PDB file of C-alpha atoms in Angstrom:
ATOM      1  CA  UNK A 278     -24.728   2.157 -20.007  1.00  0.00           C
ATOM      2  CA  UNK A 279     -20.996   1.624 -22.046  1.00  0.00           C
ATOM      3  CA  UNK A 280     -19.430   4.447 -19.637  1.00  0.00           C
ATOM      4  CA  UNK A 281     -20.929   2.628 -16.173  1.00  0.00           C
ATOM      5  CA  UNK A 282     -19.515  -0.704 -17.147  1.00  0.00           C
ATOM      6  CA  UNK A 283     -16.078   1.261 -17.751  1.00  0.00           C
ATOM      7  CA  UNK A 284     -16.403   2.878 -14.943  1.00  0.00           C
ATOM      8  CA  UNK A 285     -16.316  -0.550 -13.006  1.00  0.00           C
ATOM      9  CA  UNK A 286     -13.858  -2.230 -14.842  1.00  0.00           C
ATOM     10  CA  UNK A 287     -11.384   0.771 -14.453  1.00  0.00           C
ATOM     11  CA  UNK A 288     -12.205   0.596 -10.557  1.00  0.00           C
ATOM     12  CA  UNK A 289     -11.796  -3.038 -10.116  1.00  0.00           C
ATOM     13  CA  UNK A 290      -8.916  -2.929 -12.113  1.00  0.00           C
ATOM     14  CA  UNK A 291      -7.053  -0.450  -9.906  1.00  0.00           C
ATOM     15  CA  UNK A 292      -8.068  -2.454  -6.963  1.00  0.00           C
ATOM     16  CA  UNK A 293      -6.623  -5.380  -7.928  1.00  0.00           C
ATOM     17  CA  UNK A 294      -3.634  -3.640  -8.452  1.00  0.00           C
ATOM     18  CA  UNK A 295      -3.875  -2.057  -5.295  1.00  0.00           C
ATOM     19  CA  UNK A 296      -4.242  -5.315  -3.482  1.00  0.00           C
ATOM     20  CA  UNK A 297      -1.451  -7.021  -5.056  1.00  0.00           C
ATOM     21  CA  UNK A 298       1.055  -4.485  -4.181  1.00  0.00           C
ATOM     22  CA  UNK A 299       0.191  -4.592  -0.626  1.00  0.00           C
ATOM     23  CA  UNK A 300       0.441  -8.259  -0.502  1.00  0.00           C
ATOM     24  CA  UNK A 301       3.874  -7.803  -1.449  1.00  0.00           C
ATOM     25  CA  UNK A 302       4.992  -5.237   1.113  1.00  0.00           C
ATOM     26  CA  UNK A 303       5.859  -7.924   4.022  1.00  0.00           C
ATOM     27  CA  UNK A 304       8.510  -9.281   1.383  1.00  0.00           C
ATOM     28  CA  UNK A 305      11.849  -8.393   2.072  1.00  0.00           C
ATOM     29  CA  UNK A 306      13.194  -9.374  -1.838  1.00  0.00           C
ATOM     30  CA  UNK A 307      14.510  -6.821  -4.066  1.00  0.00           C
ATOM     31  CA  UNK A 308      11.949  -5.724  -6.193  1.00  0.00           C
ATOM     32  CA  UNK A 309       8.665  -6.475  -4.530  1.00  0.00           C
ATOM     33  CA  UNK A 310       6.722  -4.784  -2.543  1.00  0.00           C
ATOM     34  CA  UNK A 311       7.620  -0.840  -1.334  1.00  0.00           C
ATOM     35  CA  UNK A 312      10.576  -2.396   0.357  1.00  0.00           C
ATOM     36  CA  UNK A 313      11.626  -4.064  -2.635  1.00  0.00           C
ATOM     37  CA  UNK A 314      11.161  -0.872  -4.274  1.00  0.00           C
ATOM     38  CA  UNK A 315      13.320   0.746  -2.008  1.00  0.00           C
ATOM     39  CA  UNK A 316      16.075  -1.599  -1.983  1.00  0.00           C
ATOM     40  CA  UNK A 317      16.217  -1.230  -5.926  1.00  0.00           C
ATOM     41  CA  UNK A 318      16.637   2.444  -5.918  1.00  0.00           C
ATOM     42  CA  UNK A 319      19.647   1.843  -3.365  1.00  0.00           C
ATOM     43  CA  UNK A 320      21.309  -0.217  -5.938  1.00  0.00           C
ATOM     44  CA  UNK A 321      23.419   2.012  -7.417  1.00  0.00           C
ATOM     45  CA  UNK A 322      24.735   3.216  -4.078  1.00  0.00           C
ATOM     46  CA  UNK A 323      27.843   2.029  -2.315  1.00  0.00           C
ATOM     47  CA  UNK A 324      27.426   0.441   0.824  1.00  0.00           C
ATOM     48  CA  UNK A 325      28.651   3.297   2.843  1.00  0.00           C
ATOM     49  CA  UNK A 326      26.265   5.190   1.343  1.00  0.00           C
ATOM     50  CA  UNK A 327      23.600   3.118   1.665  1.00  0.00           C
ATOM     51  CA  UNK A 328      24.155   2.858   5.546  1.00  0.00           C
ATOM     52  CA  UNK A 329      24.359   6.581   5.621  1.00  0.00           C
ATOM     53  CA  UNK A 330      20.938   6.798   4.021  1.00  0.00           C
ATOM     54  CA  UNK A 331      19.325   4.288   6.212  1.00  0.00           C
ATOM     55  CA  UNK A 332      20.587   5.984   9.477  1.00  0.00           C
ATOM     56  CA  UNK A 333      19.368   9.161   8.105  1.00  0.00           C
ATOM     57  CA  UNK A 334      16.201   7.779   7.353  1.00  0.00           C
ATOM     58  CA  UNK A 335      15.786   6.124  10.703  1.00  0.00           C
ATOM     59  CA  UNK A 336      16.963   9.330  12.545  1.00  0.00           C
ATOM     60  CA  UNK A 337      14.242  11.312  10.148  1.00  0.00           C
ATOM     61  CA  UNK A 338      11.218   8.470  11.494  1.00  0.00           C
ATOM     62  CA  UNK A 339      11.939   9.385  15.018  1.00  0.00           C
ATOM     63  CA  UNK A 340      10.921  13.157  14.566  1.00  0.00           C
ATOM     64  CA  UNK A 341       7.500  13.845  15.803  1.00  0.00           C
ATOM     65  CA  UNK A 342       6.589  15.732  12.538  1.00  0.00           C
ATOM     66  CA  UNK A 343       7.391  12.515  10.568  1.00  0.00           C
ATOM     67  CA  UNK A 344       5.546  10.446  12.867  1.00  0.00           C
ATOM     68  CA  UNK A 345       2.621  12.707  12.772  1.00  0.00           C
ATOM     69  CA  UNK A 346       2.503  12.501   9.142  1.00  0.00           C
ATOM     70  CA  UNK A 347       2.758   8.757   8.585  1.00  0.00           C
ATOM     71  CA  UNK A 348      -0.293   8.532  11.078  1.00  0.00           C
ATOM     72  CA  UNK A 349      -1.945  10.556   8.729  1.00  0.00           C
ATOM     73  CA  UNK A 350      -0.971   8.468   5.409  1.00  0.00           C
ATOM     74  CA  UNK A 351      -1.787   5.559   7.812  1.00  0.00           C
ATOM     75  CA  UNK A 352      -5.162   6.531   8.495  1.00  0.00           C
ATOM     76  CA  UNK A 353      -5.965   8.364   5.068  1.00  0.00           C
ATOM     77  CA  UNK A 354      -4.998   4.751   3.233  1.00  0.00           C
ATOM     78  CA  UNK A 355      -7.364   3.097   5.409  1.00  0.00           C
ATOM     79  CA  UNK A 356     -10.462   5.621   4.734  1.00  0.00           C
ATOM     80  CA  UNK A 357      -9.630   4.949   1.178  1.00  0.00           C
ATOM     81  CA  UNK A 358      -9.651   1.336   1.206  1.00  0.00           C
ATOM     82  CA  UNK A 359     -12.965   1.615   3.326  1.00  0.00           C
ATOM     83  CA  UNK A 360     -14.375   3.947   0.666  1.00  0.00           C
ATOM     84  CA  UNK A 361     -13.145   1.381  -2.529  1.00  0.00           C
ATOM     85  CA  UNK A 362     -14.993  -1.421  -0.645  1.00  0.00           C
ATOM     86  CA  UNK A 363     -17.984   0.470  -0.426  1.00  0.00           C
ATOM     87  CA  UNK A 364     -18.025   1.832  -3.656  1.00  0.00           C
ATOM     88  CA  UNK A 365     -17.140  -1.642  -5.424  1.00  0.00           C
ATOM     89  CA  UNK A 366     -19.718  -3.527  -3.436  1.00  0.00           C
ATOM     90  CA  UNK A 367     -22.339  -0.541  -4.819  1.00  0.00           C
ATOM     91  CA  UNK A 368     -21.412  -0.608  -8.034  1.00  0.00           C
ATOM     92  CA  UNK A 369     -21.410  -4.502  -8.098  1.00  0.00           C
ATOM     93  CA  UNK A 370     -22.956  -6.416  -5.137  1.00  0.00           C
ATOM     94  CA  UNK A 371     -22.531  -9.819  -6.742  1.00  0.00           C
ATOM     95  CA  UNK A 372     -18.488  -9.399  -6.239  1.00  0.00           C
ATOM     96  CA  UNK A 373     -19.049  -9.691  -2.328  1.00  0.00           C
ATOM     97  CA  UNK A 374     -18.034 -13.449  -2.335  1.00  0.00           C
ATOM     98  CA  UNK A 375     -14.828 -12.598  -4.825  1.00  0.00           C
ATOM     99  CA  UNK A 376     -13.864  -9.779  -1.965  1.00  0.00           C
ATOM    100  CA  UNK A 377     -14.439 -12.680   0.663  1.00  0.00           C
ATOM    101  CA  UNK A 378     -11.752 -14.456  -0.947  1.00  0.00           C
ATOM    102  CA  UNK A 379      -8.622 -11.724  -0.484  1.00  0.00           C
ATOM    103  CA  UNK A 380      -6.814 -11.924   2.509  1.00  0.00           C
ATOM    104  CA  UNK A 381      -8.071  -9.326   5.615  1.00  0.00           C
ATOM    105  CA  UNK A 382      -5.955  -7.086   7.710  1.00  0.00           C
ATOM    106  CA  UNK A 383      -2.245  -7.293   8.171  1.00  0.00           C
ATOM    107  CA  UNK A 384      -0.324  -7.094   5.516  1.00  0.00           C
ATOM    108  CA  UNK A 385      -1.980  -7.014   2.154  1.00  0.00           C
ATOM    109  CA  UNK A 386      -5.606  -7.099   3.088  1.00  0.00           C
ATOM    110  CA  UNK A 387      -8.746  -4.853   3.601  1.00  0.00           C
ATOM    111  CA  UNK A 388      -9.311  -3.285   7.033  1.00  0.00           C
ATOM    112  CA  UNK A 389      -5.826  -3.516   8.870  1.00  0.00           C
ATOM    113  CA  UNK A 390      -3.103  -1.344   8.948  1.00  0.00           C
ATOM    114  CA  UNK A 391       0.219  -1.379   7.343  1.00  0.00           C
ATOM    115  CA  UNK A 392       3.560  -0.939   9.316  1.00  0.00           C
ATOM    116  CA  UNK A 393       5.324   0.902   6.718  1.00  0.00           C
ATOM    117  CA  UNK A 394       8.487   2.142   8.053  1.00  0.00           C
TER     118      UNK A 394
END
């Protein structure tokens, strides 16, 4: 019984961490969400190096192989979130009202695709 409780708590903590990270995704502040992480990684680069890196990244995103991989990533993430949601409800159906309070779709919610670039 203790192991089951531990697994439930670990799953909930992981889901909360994931959802809070996704909620910050749309922010452009340094250190907030994936875009902020990208900016903080570039902080030690010169403006010329940043511009060069950004141009190369934009060009790479136009590659059909990269676009296909990006779509696979988004699909896999959506499948993961759907599976996690179902498993959390299976582990503890009483959390449905809590999940209903969380934003749905778009940036930072269940059921929507994130527009990662």
